[in-house]
Coordinates of C-alpha atoms and ligand atoms in Angstrom, one line a residue:
M1 CA 107.3 24.7 22.3
H2 CA 104.6 22.7 21.1
T3 CA 102.7 23.6 18.1
T4 CA 99.3 22.3 17.6
M5 CA 98.0 21.4 14.1
T6 CA 95.4 24.2 14.0
S7 CA 97.9 26.9 14.6
L8 CA 100.2 25.6 12.1
L9 CA 97.3 25.5 9.6
A10 CA 96.6 29.2 10.7
A11 CA 99.8 30.5 10.3
D12 CA 100.6 28.7 6.9
A13 CA 97.4 29.0 5.1
P14 CA 95.7 32.3 5.8
I15 CA 92.0 32.5 4.3
V16 CA 91.9 34.0 1.1
M17 CA 88.5 35.5 0.5
T18 CA 87.6 34.8 -3.0
P19 CA 85.5 37.7 -4.8
T20 CA 82.5 36.7 -6.1
T21 CA 81.2 39.7 -8.0
P22 CA 79.2 38.9 -11.3
H23 CA 81.3 40.1 -14.3
L24 CA 79.1 38.7 -16.9
R25 CA 75.6 37.3 -16.7
I26 CA 74.2 34.9 -19.5
E27 CA 70.4 35.1 -18.8
A28 CA 68.3 32.5 -20.8
V29 CA 70.1 32.6 -23.7
T30 CA 68.9 30.6 -26.9
K31 CA 70.6 30.3 -30.2
R32 CA 68.8 28.8 -33.4
F33 CA 70.2 28.2 -36.7
G34 CA 67.1 27.8 -38.6
T35 CA 65.0 25.3 -36.8
F36 CA 68.2 23.7 -35.2
T37 CA 68.7 25.0 -31.3
A38 CA 72.6 25.4 -30.9
L39 CA 71.9 26.9 -27.4
D40 CA 68.8 26.2 -25.3
N41 CA 68.0 28.5 -22.7
I42 CA 71.5 28.8 -21.2
S43 CA 71.9 30.9 -17.6
L44 CA 75.3 31.4 -16.3
T45 CA 77.0 33.7 -14.1
I46 CA 80.9 34.4 -14.3
N47 CA 82.4 36.1 -11.5
E48 CA 85.0 38.9 -11.8
G49 CA 88.7 37.5 -12.2
E50 CA 87.4 33.9 -12.9
F51 CA 88.8 31.3 -15.5
V52 CA 85.9 29.9 -16.6
C53 CA 86.3 26.8 -19.5
F54 CA 83.3 25.7 -21.7
L55 CA 83.9 22.1 -22.3
G56 CA 82.0 19.8 -24.4
P57 CA 82.1 17.5 -27.5
S58 CA 82.2 18.7 -31.0
G59 CA 78.9 20.5 -32.0
C60 CA 77.8 21.1 -28.4
G61 CA 77.5 24.8 -28.7
K62 CA 80.4 26.2 -26.8
T63 CA 81.8 28.0 -29.6
T64 CA 78.4 29.5 -30.5
L65 CA 78.0 30.5 -26.7
L66 CA 81.6 32.3 -26.8
R67 CA 80.6 34.2 -30.2
T68 CA 77.4 35.4 -28.8
I69 CA 79.3 36.9 -25.8
A70 CA 81.6 38.7 -28.2
G71 CA 78.8 39.7 -30.4
L72 CA 80.0 37.8 -33.4
A73 CA 76.5 36.0 -33.3
R74 CA 73.2 37.0 -32.2
Q75 CA 71.2 35.5 -29.6
T76 CA 67.7 34.5 -30.9
A77 CA 66.7 35.3 -27.2
G78 CA 68.1 35.8 -23.9
T79 CA 69.9 38.9 -22.3
L80 CA 73.7 39.3 -21.6
I81 CA 74.7 41.6 -18.6
Q82 CA 78.5 42.6 -18.2
R83 CA 79.2 44.7 -15.0
D84 CA 75.7 45.6 -14.9
K85 CA 75.2 47.1 -18.5
D86 CA 72.9 45.1 -20.9
I87 CA 75.3 44.4 -24.1
S88 CA 72.8 42.0 -25.5
T89 CA 72.3 44.2 -28.6
L90 CA 75.6 46.0 -28.6
P91 CA 77.9 45.5 -31.7
T92 CA 80.9 43.6 -31.3
Q93 CA 83.3 46.6 -31.7
A94 CA 81.3 48.4 -28.9
R95 CA 82.0 45.4 -26.3
D96 CA 84.4 45.2 -23.7
F97 CA 86.6 42.1 -24.7
G98 CA 90.3 40.9 -25.8
I99 CA 89.8 37.7 -28.1
V100 CA 92.4 34.9 -29.1
F101 CA 91.3 32.4 -31.9
Q102 CA 92.4 28.8 -32.7
S103 CA 94.3 30.1 -35.7
Y104 CA 96.5 32.7 -35.1
A105 CA 94.8 35.4 -36.9
L106 CA 97.5 37.7 -36.8
F107 CA 97.7 40.2 -39.2
P108 CA 100.7 38.7 -41.9
N109 CA 101.9 42.1 -43.1
L110 CA 102.4 43.8 -40.0
T111 CA 105.5 43.1 -37.4
V112 CA 104.6 41.9 -34.1
F113 CA 104.7 45.3 -32.7
N114 CA 102.2 46.6 -34.9
N115 CA 100.0 43.6 -34.7
V116 CA 100.0 44.2 -30.6
A117 CA 99.6 48.0 -31.2
Y118 CA 96.8 47.7 -33.8
G119 CA 93.9 48.1 -31.0
L120 CA 95.9 51.0 -29.5
R121 CA 96.3 52.7 -32.4
N122 CA 92.4 52.3 -33.2
R123 CA 91.8 54.2 -30.0
R124 CA 94.1 57.0 -30.9
V125 CA 96.6 56.3 -27.9
E126 CA 99.5 58.9 -28.2
R127 CA 102.6 57.3 -29.7
S128 CA 104.9 57.3 -26.5
R129 CA 102.3 55.5 -24.4
I130 CA 101.9 52.9 -27.4
Q131 CA 105.5 52.3 -27.1
A132 CA 105.6 51.8 -23.3
R133 CA 102.3 49.3 -23.5
V134 CA 103.6 47.3 -26.4
S135 CA 107.1 46.9 -24.6
E136 CA 105.4 45.9 -21.3
L137 CA 102.9 43.1 -23.2
L138 CA 106.0 41.6 -24.9
A139 CA 107.8 41.2 -21.6
L140 CA 104.6 39.5 -20.3
V141 CA 104.5 37.1 -23.2
N142 CA 108.3 36.4 -23.0
L143 CA 108.8 38.0 -26.4
T144 CA 111.0 41.1 -25.4
G145 CA 112.8 41.6 -28.9
S146 CA 110.6 40.2 -31.1
D147 CA 109.0 43.7 -32.0
N148 CA 110.0 43.6 -35.8
K149 CA 110.0 40.0 -36.5
Y150 CA 106.7 39.4 -38.7
P151 CA 104.3 36.6 -37.7
A152 CA 105.7 34.2 -40.4
A153 CA 109.1 34.0 -38.8
L154 CA 107.6 33.0 -35.3
S155 CA 106.7 29.5 -34.2
G156 CA 103.0 28.4 -33.4
G157 CA 103.3 29.1 -29.8
Q158 CA 105.0 32.4 -30.4
Q159 CA 102.1 33.4 -32.6
Q160 CA 99.6 32.5 -30.0
R161 CA 101.4 34.5 -27.3
V162 CA 101.7 37.8 -29.8
A163 CA 97.7 36.9 -30.3
L164 CA 97.7 36.9 -26.4
A165 CA 99.6 40.5 -26.1
R166 CA 97.2 41.7 -28.6
A167 CA 94.1 40.4 -27.0
L168 CA 95.3 42.4 -23.7
A169 CA 96.6 45.3 -25.2
T170 CA 93.6 47.6 -24.6
E171 CA 93.1 46.0 -20.9
P172 CA 89.8 44.6 -21.8
G173 CA 87.7 43.4 -18.8
L174 CA 86.9 40.1 -20.5
L175 CA 89.5 37.7 -22.3
L176 CA 88.1 35.1 -24.5
L177 CA 89.9 32.2 -25.7
D178 CA 88.8 30.2 -28.6
E179 CA 90.3 26.7 -28.3
P180 CA 93.7 28.8 -28.3
L181 CA 96.0 25.8 -27.9
S182 CA 94.5 23.2 -30.1
A183 CA 96.4 23.8 -33.1
L184 CA 99.8 23.5 -31.3
D185 CA 101.7 20.4 -30.5
A186 CA 101.6 18.5 -27.4
R187 CA 104.6 19.9 -25.6
V188 CA 104.4 23.8 -26.7
R189 CA 100.8 23.1 -25.7
G190 CA 101.6 22.3 -22.3
H191 CA 104.0 24.8 -21.7
L192 CA 101.8 27.6 -23.1
R193 CA 98.9 26.4 -20.8
S194 CA 100.7 27.0 -17.7
Q195 CA 101.8 30.3 -19.2
I196 CA 98.4 31.5 -19.8
K197 CA 96.9 30.3 -16.5
A198 CA 99.9 32.2 -14.8
L199 CA 99.6 35.4 -16.6
Q200 CA 95.5 35.5 -16.1
A201 CA 96.4 34.8 -12.2
R202 CA 98.7 37.6 -12.3
L203 CA 96.3 40.1 -14.1
G204 CA 93.3 38.9 -12.7
V205 CA 91.5 39.2 -16.0
T206 CA 88.2 37.2 -16.2
T207 CA 88.8 34.8 -18.7
I208 CA 86.4 32.5 -20.9
M209 CA 88.3 29.5 -22.8
V210 CA 86.7 27.2 -25.0
T211 CA 88.1 23.7 -25.0
H212 CA 87.2 20.3 -25.8
D213 CA 90.3 18.9 -24.3
Q214 CA 89.2 17.7 -21.0
E215 CA 92.9 18.1 -19.6
E216 CA 93.3 21.5 -20.4
A217 CA 89.8 22.4 -18.7
L218 CA 91.1 20.5 -15.7
T219 CA 94.2 22.1 -15.2
M220 CA 93.5 25.8 -16.0
A221 CA 89.8 26.5 -15.0
D222 CA 88.5 27.9 -11.7
R223 CA 85.2 26.4 -12.8
I224 CA 84.3 24.1 -15.8
V225 CA 80.9 24.7 -17.7
V226 CA 80.2 21.1 -19.4
M227 CA 77.8 21.5 -22.3
N228 CA 76.2 18.7 -24.5
H229 CA 73.7 19.2 -27.0
G230 CA 73.0 23.1 -26.6
V231 CA 72.4 23.0 -22.8
I232 CA 74.8 23.1 -19.5
E233 CA 75.1 19.6 -17.9
Q234 CA 77.3 20.7 -14.7
V235 CA 79.0 23.7 -13.6
G236 CA 81.8 22.9 -11.0
T237 CA 85.2 23.3 -10.0
P238 CA 87.5 20.7 -11.8
A239 CA 87.4 18.5 -8.4
E240 CA 83.4 18.9 -8.4
I241 CA 83.1 17.7 -12.1
Y242 CA 85.8 14.7 -11.6
H243 CA 84.4 13.6 -8.2
Q244 CA 80.8 14.6 -8.3
P245 CA 79.7 14.4 -11.9
A246 CA 75.9 15.3 -11.8
S247 CA 75.1 13.1 -15.1
A248 CA 76.4 10.1 -16.6
F249 CA 77.3 12.2 -19.9
V250 CA 79.4 14.2 -17.2
A251 CA 80.9 11.0 -15.7
S252 CA 81.6 9.5 -19.4
F253 CA 83.0 12.5 -20.7
I254 CA 85.6 13.5 -18.0
G255 CA 88.4 10.8 -17.2
S256 CA 87.8 6.9 -17.2
M257 CA 84.7 5.6 -15.8
N258 CA 83.5 2.3 -15.6
F259 CA 79.4 1.8 -16.4
L260 CA 77.9 -1.5 -14.8
E261 CA 74.5 -2.4 -15.7
V262 CA 72.3 -2.9 -12.8
T263 CA 69.1 -2.7 -11.3
A264 CA 68.3 0.0 -8.8
Q265 CA 67.3 -0.9 -5.3
G266 CA 66.3 1.2 -2.3
D267 CA 68.5 2.2 0.7
N268 CA 71.7 3.1 -1.5
Q269 CA 71.6 -0.2 -3.1
A270 CA 71.7 -1.9 -6.4
L271 CA 71.5 -5.3 -7.9
L272 CA 74.5 -6.5 -10.1
G273 CA 72.9 -9.8 -11.4
T274 CA 72.2 -11.1 -8.3
T275 CA 75.0 -9.3 -6.1
P276 CA 74.0 -6.4 -4.0
C277 CA 76.1 -3.5 -4.3
A278 CA 76.1 -0.4 -2.0
C279 CA 76.5 3.0 -3.7
L280 CA 75.7 6.7 -3.0
S281 CA 72.0 7.7 -2.4
H282 CA 70.1 8.2 -5.6
T283 CA 66.8 8.8 -6.9
L284 CA 66.2 6.0 -9.1
K285 CA 62.8 3.8 -8.5
V286 CA 63.4 0.4 -7.2
G287 CA 63.8 -2.1 -10.0
Q288 CA 64.6 0.4 -12.4
A289 CA 67.1 -0.6 -15.1
A290 CA 70.4 1.7 -14.1
Q291 CA 74.1 2.1 -14.5
L292 CA 76.5 2.1 -11.7
A293 CA 79.2 4.4 -12.7
I294 CA 82.8 4.0 -10.8
R295 CA 86.4 5.3 -11.6
P296 CA 88.9 2.4 -12.1
E297 CA 91.0 4.0 -9.6
A298 CA 88.3 3.6 -6.9
V299 CA 87.9 -0.4 -7.6
A300 CA 90.1 -2.4 -5.3
L301 CA 91.1 -6.0 -6.1
S302 CA 92.2 -8.8 -3.5
R303 CA 93.3 -12.1 -4.1
Q304 CA 90.5 -13.5 -1.9
A305 CA 87.2 -14.1 -3.6
G306 CA 84.3 -11.8 -2.3
A307 CA 80.9 -10.9 -3.2
L308 CA 81.9 -9.8 -6.2
N309 CA 84.7 -11.3 -8.4
G310 CA 86.2 -11.2 -11.8
E311 CA 88.7 -13.1 -14.2
V312 CA 91.8 -10.9 -15.0
I313 CA 91.4 -10.9 -19.1
G314 CA 94.0 -7.9 -19.8
I315 CA 96.8 -6.0 -17.7
E316 CA 98.4 -2.4 -19.5
F317 CA 101.4 -1.0 -17.7
L318 CA 100.8 2.5 -18.1
G319 CA 103.6 4.2 -15.9
P320 CA 102.2 5.5 -12.6
F321 CA 99.5 2.7 -12.8
Q322 CA 98.5 -0.6 -14.2
R323 CA 94.9 -1.1 -15.8
V324 CA 93.6 -4.3 -15.2
T325 CA 90.5 -5.5 -17.2
L326 CA 88.5 -8.0 -15.5
R327 CA 85.3 -10.4 -16.8
L328 CA 82.9 -10.5 -14.2
T329 CA 82.1 -13.9 -13.2
D330 CA 78.5 -14.0 -12.7
V331 CA 77.6 -11.4 -15.1
D332 CA 78.8 -10.9 -18.6
Q333 CA 80.2 -7.4 -17.9
T334 CA 83.6 -6.1 -17.8
L335 CA 85.3 -3.6 -15.5
I336 CA 88.6 -1.7 -15.4
A337 CA 90.8 -1.4 -12.1
D338 CA 93.8 0.9 -12.0
V339 CA 96.3 -0.2 -9.7
P340 CA 99.2 2.2 -8.6
S341 CA 102.6 0.6 -9.5
R342 CA 103.8 1.8 -6.5
D343 CA 106.2 -1.3 -6.3
S344 CA 107.5 -3.6 -9.2
T345 CA 104.9 -6.2 -8.5
D346 CA 104.6 -7.7 -11.7
L347 CA 100.5 -8.0 -12.1
S348 CA 101.1 -10.1 -15.4
L349 CA 101.4 -13.0 -13.2
Y350 CA 97.7 -12.6 -12.5
Q351 CA 96.7 -12.8 -16.2
G352 CA 93.6 -15.4 -16.4
Q353 CA 93.0 -15.7 -12.2
V354 CA 90.1 -14.7 -10.5
L355 CA 90.5 -11.9 -8.2
G356 CA 87.7 -10.4 -5.7
I357 CA 86.7 -6.9 -6.4
H358 CA 85.2 -4.3 -4.0
L359 CA 83.7 -1.3 -5.3
P360 CA 83.7 1.2 -2.4
A361 CA 80.1 2.7 -2.1
E362 CA 81.2 6.4 -1.6
A363 CA 82.7 6.1 -5.1
A364 CA 79.6 4.2 -6.9
R365 CA 77.0 6.3 -8.4
L366 CA 73.8 5.5 -9.9
Y367 CA 72.3 7.0 -13.0
P368 CA 69.2 6.0 -15.3
A369 CA 70.4 3.2 -17.8
G370 CA 71.5 4.6 -21.3
S371 CA 72.3 8.1 -20.2
S372 CA 75.8 7.9 -20.7
Q373 CA 75.8 8.5 -24.6
Q374 CA 77.5 11.3 -25.7
Ligands
ATP401 P1 83.5 22.6 -32.0 O1 84.3 22.3 -31.0 O2 83.7 21.1 -33.1 O3 83.5 23.9 -32.8 P2 81.2 23.5 -30.5 O4 80.7 22.8 -29.5 O5 82.2 24.9 -30.6 O6 81.8 22.5 -31.5 P3 79.5 25.3 -32.3 O7 80.4 25.7 -33.4 O8 79.2 26.1 -31.2 O9 80.1 23.8 -31.5 O10 78.2 24.6 -32.8 C1 77.0 24.0 -32.5 C2 76.0 23.7 -33.3 O11 75.7 24.6 -33.9 C3 77.1 22.5 -34.1 O12 75.7 21.6 -34.4 C4 76.9 23.5 -35.5 O13 76.8 22.5 -36.7 C5 75.8 24.6 -35.6 N1 75.9 26.0 -36.0 C6 77.2 26.4 -35.8 N2 77.4 27.6 -36.2 C7 76.3 27.7 -37.6 C8 76.1 28.4 -38.5 N3 76.5 29.4 -38.9 N4 74.8 27.9 -39.3 C9 74.0 26.9 -38.9 N5 74.5 25.9 -38.1 C10 75.7 26.2 -37.2

């Protein structure tokens, strides 16, 4: 039987409608500490069931935004609406969220069971129901049997799993995670990252996680909110943020990026020294100083000289790819190119040689000069 590609796709990949009901609307939120503006007129909608990461460098305001949502900090101006309810002035304890902090923040004098049961007892849930719910939660975070242990007897990763179970105990509408993995070592962090992601997807709980770790955000988030100096630079899926950075800041903050000093020209063009380079369409003026951003993996090298050439001045073997550093021949600028290590070609043979460089136009974006500084 002849099966077309279309019917294969139709059978194998049913179209899943993603719900876009707003869970939380942040409207024009500003937070000042004295004369310092930590959040500057932030507006953002987070949808039901979404996993959103606030990502940005230290001091960009991501923790302040999370604390404002939790009511732990009060906004100077603006409104917060959760499921159509204005929560802007509600005290923390009247808001509907569970939270996990960076440092485990478990009660050291309470057992694992009592830590997880804490919120349920406060709500006067009946004993048998608490027993069942705590068992269910401990199973969910793979800690069945640890009921009677004290936090000090658990590893960092286990403590964070207890903190997660505690945050989820009262079935909050919103889960807030404040750098929950940053105190853990790399191996535990990677493992817990996938556990949290799987758990969130299974429960469908709307989740906001603060992180300064781009890999964490790229692997876990449905959408990433990139922040800098108290404003949102871009909101998008991990692929959008990586492939279509809206600003030079986002381009420089996520992944590796070359920035070449160029002069903007009309017609999707820039001049690198005297060499014309094609790029994506831009809004800069002809003659304006600009930077052309291109990812190292998009740069193509060839043995034949081309319009743009560079001398190989460094080669690093990085496993899946080799990173080649080139000094451009016509202008005093360097460029890196990541070449996949598909075969065992020893690129070190090219050290000192001049190679042709191709910058594909569809991967080259123009930003105003000097705007990539963090
Ligand atoms: P980090 O990853 O370092 O925690 P962040 O992006 O989470 O950074 P915030 O903690 O939100 O940043 O802080 C944003 C800015 O507001 C920083 O410059 C910080 O110094 C300032 N800030 C935060 N809390 C206060 C406070 N209580 N009083 C004065 N300034 C504050």
